[in-house]
mmCIF file of C-alpha atoms in Angstrom:
data_model
loop_
_atom_site.group_PDB
_atom_site.id
_atom_site.type_symbol
_atom_site.label_atom_id
_atom_site.label_comp_id
_atom_site.label_asym_id
_atom_site.label_seq_id
_atom_site.Cartn_x
_atom_site.Cartn_y
_atom_site.Cartn_z
ATOM 1 C CA MET A 1 9.194 62.595 72.996
ATOM 2 C CA ARG A 2 11.954 63.770 75.361
ATOM 3 C CA SER A 3 9.328 65.033 77.845
ATOM 4 C CA LYS A 4 7.338 61.670 77.659
ATOM 5 C CA LEU A 5 10.552 59.916 78.451
ATOM 6 C CA ARG A 6 11.349 62.197 81.369
ATOM 7 C CA ALA A 7 7.796 61.693 82.529
ATOM 8 C CA VAL A 8 8.249 57.830 82.588
ATOM 9 C CA LEU A 9 11.660 58.117 84.349
ATOM 10 C CA GLU A 10 10.042 60.466 87.165
ATOM 11 C CA LYS A 11 7.026 58.344 87.696
ATOM 12 C CA ALA A 12 9.098 55.017 87.875
ATOM 13 C CA THR A 13 11.778 56.406 90.159
ATOM 14 C CA GLY A 14 9.562 58.920 92.204
ATOM 15 C CA GLU A 15 12.407 61.423 91.691
ATOM 16 C CA SER A 16 12.705 64.445 89.230
ATOM 17 C CA VAL A 17 15.166 64.199 86.379
ATOM 18 C CA GLN A 18 17.127 66.838 88.164
ATOM 19 C CA GLN A 19 17.440 64.661 91.102
ATOM 20 C CA LEU A 20 18.457 61.671 88.985
ATOM 21 C CA ARG A 21 21.154 63.840 87.417
ATOM 22 C CA GLU A 22 22.528 65.311 90.572
ATOM 23 C CA MET A 23 22.875 62.402 92.881
ATOM 24 C CA SER A 24 26.095 60.495 92.388
ATOM 25 C CA ILE A 25 25.902 56.930 91.339
ATOM 26 C CA SER A 26 27.741 55.610 94.674
ATOM 27 C CA ASP A 27 25.213 57.789 96.921
ATOM 28 C CA ARG A 28 22.215 56.127 94.912
ATOM 29 C CA ARG A 29 23.839 52.809 95.586
ATOM 30 C CA ASN A 30 24.175 53.623 99.185
ATOM 31 C CA MET A 31 20.628 54.827 99.448
ATOM 32 C CA LEU A 32 19.339 51.658 97.880
ATOM 33 C CA ASP A 33 21.417 49.482 100.085
ATOM 34 C CA ALA A 34 19.997 51.314 103.220
ATOM 35 C CA ARG A 35 16.550 50.478 102.060
ATOM 36 C CA GLY A 36 17.465 46.822 101.923
ATOM 37 C CA GLN A 37 17.464 46.728 97.998
ATOM 38 C CA GLN A 38 20.400 44.489 97.010
ATOM 39 C CA MET A 39 21.488 44.916 93.415
ATOM 40 C CA THR A 40 21.799 41.822 91.272
ATOM 41 C CA ILE A 41 24.436 41.486 88.489
ATOM 42 C CA VAL A 42 23.103 39.691 85.523
ATOM 43 C CA SER A 43 24.341 38.935 82.057
ATOM 44 C CA ARG A 44 21.987 39.614 79.020
ATOM 45 C CA LYS A 45 24.334 38.580 76.178
ATOM 46 C CA PRO A 46 23.873 38.615 73.371
ATOM 47 C CA VAL A 47 20.959 41.045 73.613
ATOM 48 C CA ILE A 48 23.023 43.765 74.687
ATOM 49 C CA GLY A 49 26.796 44.318 74.967
ATOM 50 C CA ARG A 50 29.592 44.431 72.339
ATOM 51 C CA GLY A 51 28.405 43.494 68.954
ATOM 52 C CA SER A 52 24.767 43.983 69.936
ATOM 53 C CA VAL A 53 24.488 47.201 67.760
ATOM 54 C CA LEU A 54 23.680 46.255 64.173
ATOM 55 C CA THR A 55 25.853 48.029 61.705
ATOM 56 C CA ASP A 56 25.888 45.466 58.695
ATOM 57 C CA ARG A 57 22.477 45.565 57.285
ATOM 58 C CA LEU A 58 20.495 45.507 54.014
ATOM 59 C CA VAL A 59 19.688 48.993 53.018
ATOM 60 C CA SER A 60 16.768 50.062 51.010
ATOM 61 C CA HIS A 61 17.040 51.662 47.518
ATOM 62 C CA GLU A 62 15.873 55.012 48.836
ATOM 63 C CA VAL A 63 18.740 54.785 51.511
ATOM 64 C CA VAL A 64 21.367 53.996 48.724
ATOM 65 C CA GLU A 65 20.052 57.046 46.639
ATOM 66 C CA ALA A 66 20.197 59.356 49.712
ATOM 67 C CA GLN A 67 23.840 58.362 50.359
ATOM 68 C CA LEU A 68 24.849 58.700 46.705
ATOM 69 C CA ALA A 69 23.110 62.334 46.595
ATOM 70 C CA GLU A 70 24.994 63.161 49.941
ATOM 71 C CA ALA A 71 28.272 61.896 48.616
ATOM 72 C CA LEU A 72 27.745 63.850 45.190
ATOM 73 C CA ARG A 73 27.045 66.960 47.098
ATOM 74 C CA LYS A 74 30.294 66.766 48.896
ATOM 75 C CA MET M 1 10.159 71.221 67.931
ATOM 76 C CA SER M 2 8.537 72.989 70.761
ATOM 77 C CA GLY M 3 10.219 73.885 74.073
ATOM 78 C CA GLU M 4 8.330 71.115 75.974
ATOM 79 C CA ASP M 5 9.761 68.214 73.562
ATOM 80 C CA VAL M 6 13.217 69.387 74.322
ATOM 81 C CA TRP M 7 14.599 67.563 77.372
ATOM 82 C CA PRO M 8 16.580 68.903 78.933
ATOM 83 C CA PRO M 9 16.888 72.293 77.209
ATOM 84 C CA HIS M 10 20.541 72.267 76.909
ATOM 85 C CA ALA M 11 21.056 68.591 75.862
ATOM 86 C CA PRO M 12 23.141 68.140 72.766
ATOM 87 C CA GLN M 13 21.103 66.324 70.308
ATOM 88 C CA ARG M 14 24.013 65.266 68.295
ATOM 89 C CA ARG M 15 27.271 63.350 68.492
ATOM 90 C CA PRO M 16 29.568 65.534 71.127
ATOM 91 C CA LYS M 17 32.776 66.891 69.620
ATOM 92 C CA THR M 18 34.389 68.100 72.925
ATOM 93 C CA LEU M 19 34.982 66.999 76.294
ATOM 94 C CA LEU M 20 32.252 69.562 77.490
ATOM 95 C CA GLU M 21 29.669 68.412 75.149
ATOM 96 C CA LEU M 22 30.604 64.724 76.060
ATOM 97 C CA PHE M 23 30.020 65.402 79.686
ATOM 98 C CA GLN M 24 26.823 67.244 79.004
ATOM 99 C CA PHE M 25 25.658 64.149 77.075
ATOM 100 C CA TYR M 26 26.538 62.150 80.054
ATOM 101 C CA SER M 27 24.909 64.187 82.557
ATOM 102 C CA ASP M 28 21.657 65.074 80.645
ATOM 103 C CA TYR M 29 20.935 61.710 78.830
ATOM 104 C CA LEU M 30 22.670 58.780 80.186
ATOM 105 C CA LYS M 31 22.782 59.621 84.015
ATOM 106 C CA PRO M 32 18.995 59.782 84.376
ATOM 107 C CA ILE M 33 18.498 56.600 82.595
ATOM 108 C CA TYR M 34 21.361 54.912 84.246
ATOM 109 C CA ALA M 35 19.860 56.103 87.648
ATOM 110 C CA TYR M 36 16.582 54.561 86.473
ATOM 111 C CA MET M 37 18.220 51.157 85.960
ATOM 112 C CA GLN M 38 20.008 51.542 89.243
ATOM 113 C CA THR M 39 16.699 51.854 91.049
ATOM 114 C CA ARG M 40 15.421 48.580 89.424
ATOM 115 C CA ASN M 41 18.067 46.528 91.410
ATOM 116 C CA VAL M 42 19.172 44.549 88.543
ATOM 117 C CA MET M 43 22.152 45.681 86.546
ATOM 118 C CA ALA M 44 23.529 43.959 83.476
ATOM 119 C CA SER M 45 27.221 43.192 83.443
ATOM 120 C CA GLU M 46 27.406 44.309 79.879
ATOM 121 C CA LEU M 47 26.311 47.827 80.734
ATOM 122 C CA LEU M 48 29.003 48.002 83.502
ATOM 123 C CA VAL M 49 31.702 47.115 80.884
ATOM 124 C CA GLU M 50 30.370 49.918 78.589
ATOM 125 C CA VAL M 51 30.786 52.480 81.316
ATOM 126 C CA ASN M 52 34.225 51.146 82.434
ATOM 127 C CA ALA M 53 35.677 51.024 78.908
ATOM 128 C CA ALA M 54 34.429 54.745 78.467
ATOM 129 C CA PHE M 55 36.358 55.712 81.596
ATOM 130 C CA ASP M 56 39.585 53.795 80.263
ATOM 131 C CA HIS M 57 39.240 55.747 76.967
ATOM 132 C CA LEU M 58 38.817 59.057 78.906
ATOM 133 C CA SER M 59 41.956 58.337 80.859
ATOM 134 C CA ARG M 60 44.123 58.085 77.661
ATOM 135 C CA LEU M 61 43.646 61.637 76.995
ATOM 136 C CA TRP M 62 46.041 62.354 79.955
ATOM 137 C CA VAL M 63 47.942 59.114 80.337
ATOM 138 C CA TYR M 64 48.879 58.661 76.693
ATOM 139 C CA ASN M 65 48.154 62.208 75.316
ATOM 140 C CA GLU M 66 45.672 60.720 72.763
ATOM 141 C CA PRO M 67 43.930 63.534 70.829
ATOM 142 C CA GLU M 68 40.794 64.946 72.350
ATOM 143 C CA ALA M 69 38.579 64.417 69.265
ATOM 144 C CA HIS M 70 39.653 60.758 69.171
ATOM 145 C CA VAL M 71 39.015 60.161 72.928
ATOM 146 C CA VAL M 72 35.637 61.899 72.684
ATOM 147 C CA ALA M 73 34.574 59.789 69.860
ATOM 148 C CA LYS M 74 35.714 56.642 71.593
ATOM 149 C CA VAL M 75 34.040 57.444 74.806
ATOM 150 C CA TYR M 76 30.828 58.613 73.183
ATOM 151 C CA SER M 77 30.622 55.303 71.344
ATOM 152 C CA HIS M 78 30.585 53.305 74.556
ATOM 153 C CA LEU M 79 28.212 55.705 76.309
ATOM 154 C CA LYS M 80 25.821 55.513 73.409
ATOM 155 C CA ARG M 81 26.025 51.831 73.478
ATOM 156 C CA ALA M 82 25.258 51.920 77.219
ATOM 157 C CA CYS M 83 22.230 53.967 76.430
ATOM 158 C CA LEU M 84 20.922 51.625 73.788
ATOM 159 C CA ASP M 85 21.740 48.757 76.194
ATOM 160 C CA ILE M 86 19.293 50.256 78.858
ATOM 161 C CA PHE M 87 16.506 50.655 76.222
ATOM 162 C CA LYS M 88 17.139 46.839 75.274
ATOM 163 C CA LEU M 89 17.157 45.700 78.930
ATOM 164 C CA ARG M 90 13.758 47.477 79.355
ATOM 165 C CA LEU M 91 12.548 45.597 76.305
ATOM 166 C CA VAL M 92 13.804 42.223 77.648
ATOM 167 C CA GLU M 93 11.964 42.981 81.057
ATOM 168 C CA THR M 94 8.702 43.803 79.205
ATOM 169 C CA THR M 95 9.038 40.810 76.998
ATOM 170 C CA ASP M 96 9.558 38.539 80.140
ATOM 171 C CA ASN M 97 6.455 40.200 81.744
ATOM 172 C CA TYR M 98 4.448 39.410 78.516
ATOM 173 C CA LYS M 99 5.612 35.680 78.697
ATOM 174 C CA LYS M 100 4.413 35.453 82.288
ATOM 175 C CA LEU M 101 1.141 36.928 81.213
ATOM 176 C CA CYS M 102 0.628 34.414 78.395
ATOM 177 C CA ARG M 103 1.004 31.650 80.971
ATOM 178 C CA LEU M 104 -1.985 32.911 83.007
ATOM 179 C CA ASP M 105 -5.570 32.546 81.793
ATOM 180 C CA VAL M 106 -6.580 36.060 81.216
ATOM 181 C CA SER M 107 -9.292 35.354 78.706
ATOM 182 C CA LEU M 108 -12.001 36.633 81.149
ATOM 183 C CA VAL M 109 -10.297 39.851 82.302
ATOM 184 C CA ASP M 110 -12.309 42.852 81.031
ATOM 185 C CA ASN M 111 -14.855 40.696 79.370
ATOM 186 C CA GLY M 112 -12.264 39.410 77.058
ATOM 187 C CA ARG M 113 -10.936 42.735 75.966
ATOM 188 C CA TYR M 114 -7.789 42.544 77.964
ATOM 189 C CA LYS M 115 -6.137 39.694 76.147
ATOM 190 C CA GLY M 116 -6.643 41.055 72.520
ATOM 191 C CA ALA M 117 -5.400 44.523 73.627
ATOM 192 C CA MET M 118 -2.407 42.973 75.366
ATOM 193 C CA ILE M 119 -1.301 40.852 72.313
ATOM 194 C CA SER M 120 -1.881 44.011 70.139
ATOM 195 C CA ALA M 121 0.182 46.241 72.408
ATOM 196 C CA HIS M 122 2.999 43.632 72.504
ATOM 197 C CA MET M 123 2.882 43.347 68.671
ATOM 198 C CA ASP M 124 3.263 47.096 68.579
ATOM 199 C CA ILE M 125 6.296 46.899 70.738
ATOM 200 C CA GLU M 126 7.721 44.194 68.519
ATOM 201 C CA ARG M 127 7.184 46.189 65.548
ATOM 202 C CA LEU M 128 8.987 49.335 66.825
ATOM 203 C CA ALA M 129 11.764 47.310 68.282
ATOM 204 C CA THR M 130 12.443 45.643 65.081
ATOM 205 C CA LEU M 131 12.273 49.293 63.416
ATOM 206 C CA ALA M 132 14.863 50.399 66.005
ATOM 207 C CA ARG M 133 17.094 47.403 65.721
ATOM 208 C CA SER M 134 17.450 47.621 61.998
ATOM 209 C CA GLY M 135 18.147 51.316 62.020
ATOM 210 C CA GLU M 136 20.311 51.832 65.150
ATOM 211 C CA GLY M 137 23.702 51.552 63.178
ATOM 212 C CA ASP M 138 22.655 54.432 61.035
ATOM 213 C CA VAL M 139 24.909 57.162 62.338
ATOM 214 C CA ARG M 140 24.646 59.434 59.288
ATOM 215 C CA GLN M 141 22.372 62.081 61.278
ATOM 216 C CA ASP M 142 24.321 62.043 64.373
ATOM 217 C CA ASP M 143 26.256 64.957 63.513
ATOM 218 C CA HIS M 144 23.307 67.206 62.680
ATOM 219 C CA ALA M 145 20.237 67.533 64.637
ATOM 220 C CA ALA M 146 19.472 64.155 66.335
ATOM 221 C CA VAL M 147 20.960 60.749 67.198
ATOM 222 C CA ARG M 148 18.812 58.621 65.089
ATOM 223 C CA ALA M 149 19.289 55.514 67.328
ATOM 224 C CA PHE M 150 17.791 57.271 70.388
ATOM 225 C CA ASP M 151 14.874 58.547 68.304
ATOM 226 C CA LEU M 152 14.214 54.997 67.322
ATOM 227 C CA TRP M 153 14.718 53.279 70.635
ATOM 228 C CA GLU M 154 12.919 56.001 72.965
ATOM 229 C CA PRO M 155 9.340 55.029 71.699
ATOM 230 C CA VAL M 156 10.095 51.391 72.470
ATOM 231 C CA PHE M 157 11.139 52.266 76.092
ATOM 232 C CA LEU M 158 7.878 54.325 76.397
ATOM 233 C CA LYS M 159 5.585 51.660 74.889
ATOM 234 C CA CYS M 160 7.341 49.072 77.322
ATOM 235 C CA ALA M 161 6.508 51.306 80.390
ATOM 236 C CA GLU M 162 2.920 51.781 79.076
ATOM 237 C CA PHE M 163 2.552 47.989 78.661
ATOM 238 C CA ASP M 164 3.791 47.199 82.152
ATOM 239 C CA GLU M 165 1.413 49.831 83.546
ATOM 240 C CA GLN M 166 -1.610 48.791 81.601
ATOM 241 C CA PHE M 167 -1.276 44.914 81.494
ATOM 242 C CA TYR M 168 1.306 43.614 83.902
ATOM 243 C CA ALA M 169 0.199 45.876 86.783
ATOM 244 C CA HIS M 170 -3.501 45.417 85.942
ATOM 245 C CA PRO M 171 -5.355 44.347 89.174
ATOM 246 C CA ALA M 172 -7.251 41.488 87.736
ATOM 247 C CA VAL M 173 -4.038 39.661 86.877
ATOM 248 C CA TYR M 174 -3.408 38.822 90.429
ATOM 249 C CA TRP M 175 -6.724 37.339 90.431
ATOM 250 C CA SER M 176 -6.025 35.149 87.333
ATOM 251 C CA ASP M 177 -2.834 34.045 88.961
ATOM 252 C CA ALA M 178 -4.606 32.991 92.124
ATOM 253 C CA GLU M 179 -7.419 31.224 90.117
ATOM 254 C CA ILE M 180 -4.627 29.155 88.145
ATOM 255 C CA GLU M 181 -2.956 28.252 91.478
ATOM 256 C CA ARG M 182 -6.400 27.353 92.853
ATOM 257 C CA LYS M 183 -7.164 25.125 89.873
ATOM 258 C CA LYS M 184 -3.573 23.428 90.270
ATOM 259 C CA ARG M 185 -4.280 22.654 93.865
ATOM 260 C CA LYS M 186 -7.646 21.200 92.965
ATOM 261 C CA GLY M 187 -6.176 19.133 90.280
ATOM 262 C CA LEU M 188 -3.442 17.792 92.705
ATOM 263 C CA LYS M 189 -6.128 16.928 95.223
ATOM 264 C CA ILE M 190 -8.166 14.993 92.775
ATOM 265 C CA ALA M 191 -5.102 13.084 91.375
ATOM 266 C CA PHE M 192 -4.120 12.305 95.182
ATOM 267 C CA GLY M 193 -7.618 10.993 95.775
ATOM 268 C CA LEU M 194 -7.825 8.866 92.679
ATOM 269 C CA GLY M 195 -4.476 7.283 93.306
ATOM 270 C CA PHE M 196 -5.544 6.488 96.756
ATOM 271 C CA LEU M 197 -8.762 4.925 95.744
ATOM 272 C CA ALA M 198 -6.822 2.925 92.867
ATOM 273 C CA SER M 199 -4.419 1.633 95.522
ATOM 274 C CA LEU M 200 -7.360 0.636 97.949
ATOM 275 C CA ALA M 201 -8.995 -1.186 94.930
ATOM 276 C CA ALA M 202 -5.845 -2.956 93.967
ATOM 277 C CA THR M 203 -5.215 -4.129 97.647
ATOM 278 C CA ALA M 204 -8.737 -5.320 97.922
ATOM 279 C CA THR M 205 -8.387 -7.269 94.671
ATOM 280 C CA VAL M 206 -5.193 -8.916 95.740
ATOM 281 C CA ALA M 207 -6.646 -9.698 99.195
ATOM 282 C CA LEU M 208 -9.823 -11.196 97.363
ATOM 283 C CA ILE M 209 -7.662 -13.452 95.052
ATOM 284 C CA SER M 210 -5.551 -14.705 97.897
ATOM 285 C CA LEU M 211 -8.644 -15.420 100.007
ATOM 286 C CA LEU M 212 -10.268 -17.405 96.851
ATOM 287 C CA VAL M 213 -6.920 -19.345 96.222
ATOM 288 C CA SER M 214 -6.532 -20.280 99.965
ATOM 289 C CA THR M 215 -10.408 -21.343 99.947
ATOM 290 C CA LEU M 216 -10.013 -23.544 96.834
ATOM 291 C CA ALA M 217 -6.694 -25.141 98.208
#
């Protein structure tokens, strides 16, 4: 799975993952600015951001059993 | 897990416990996908807030002498959420693209196979995203071998990229788009022509009636 994610990132950006890791964020910003690609800041609430990660949820019988077994082992 | 499946080889596939592990996680996992988002020229303010919040927690290690384990846990929670935000932003982008495609007449593309495959692929993405959304809060495995939320969201990210490549960037879609524009322009021309003829007929009728009235008078 990791190699597939790497392949998608490399194909989309045209750079290797190593290059993506090594270039600083400000250098990348400068590079994109020099190409005439202006960054737009948008808001995507409530899809992302604080509170977007579901923590309270219904859990299945199997999950409850697994949690109980884990707790009893401790 | 084979060596090929591990990216990069030294990436910690669990919740970091020390500053070193935290920065390894940042450099190995978050940095490449953040750079990917940068290249798309659209940045969500919520993502920037997460990174700023992480930096603020990091500063507290030295400014307020907070314990390292506490700081690392706080920073990691923000960085992890930033990663999940990026996966979700990709999903939003693909969903927007799907909605645009639904507005087009793609019923004839690939002899009708395109539309069915597109709907099926998007349903698959929806199914995986629902699964990821409902399981992303489960952190029980994060201390062990893997971060469950990433394992759930990565397939969604990959499917979204595949969808855009296969369907949104399909060469025939531009033809469909142009065809719809052509039909719209044709419809406008017909409506304008009919309106013009109707106004001519109305003018002629009024002129005829006024002529008749004046003749009778």
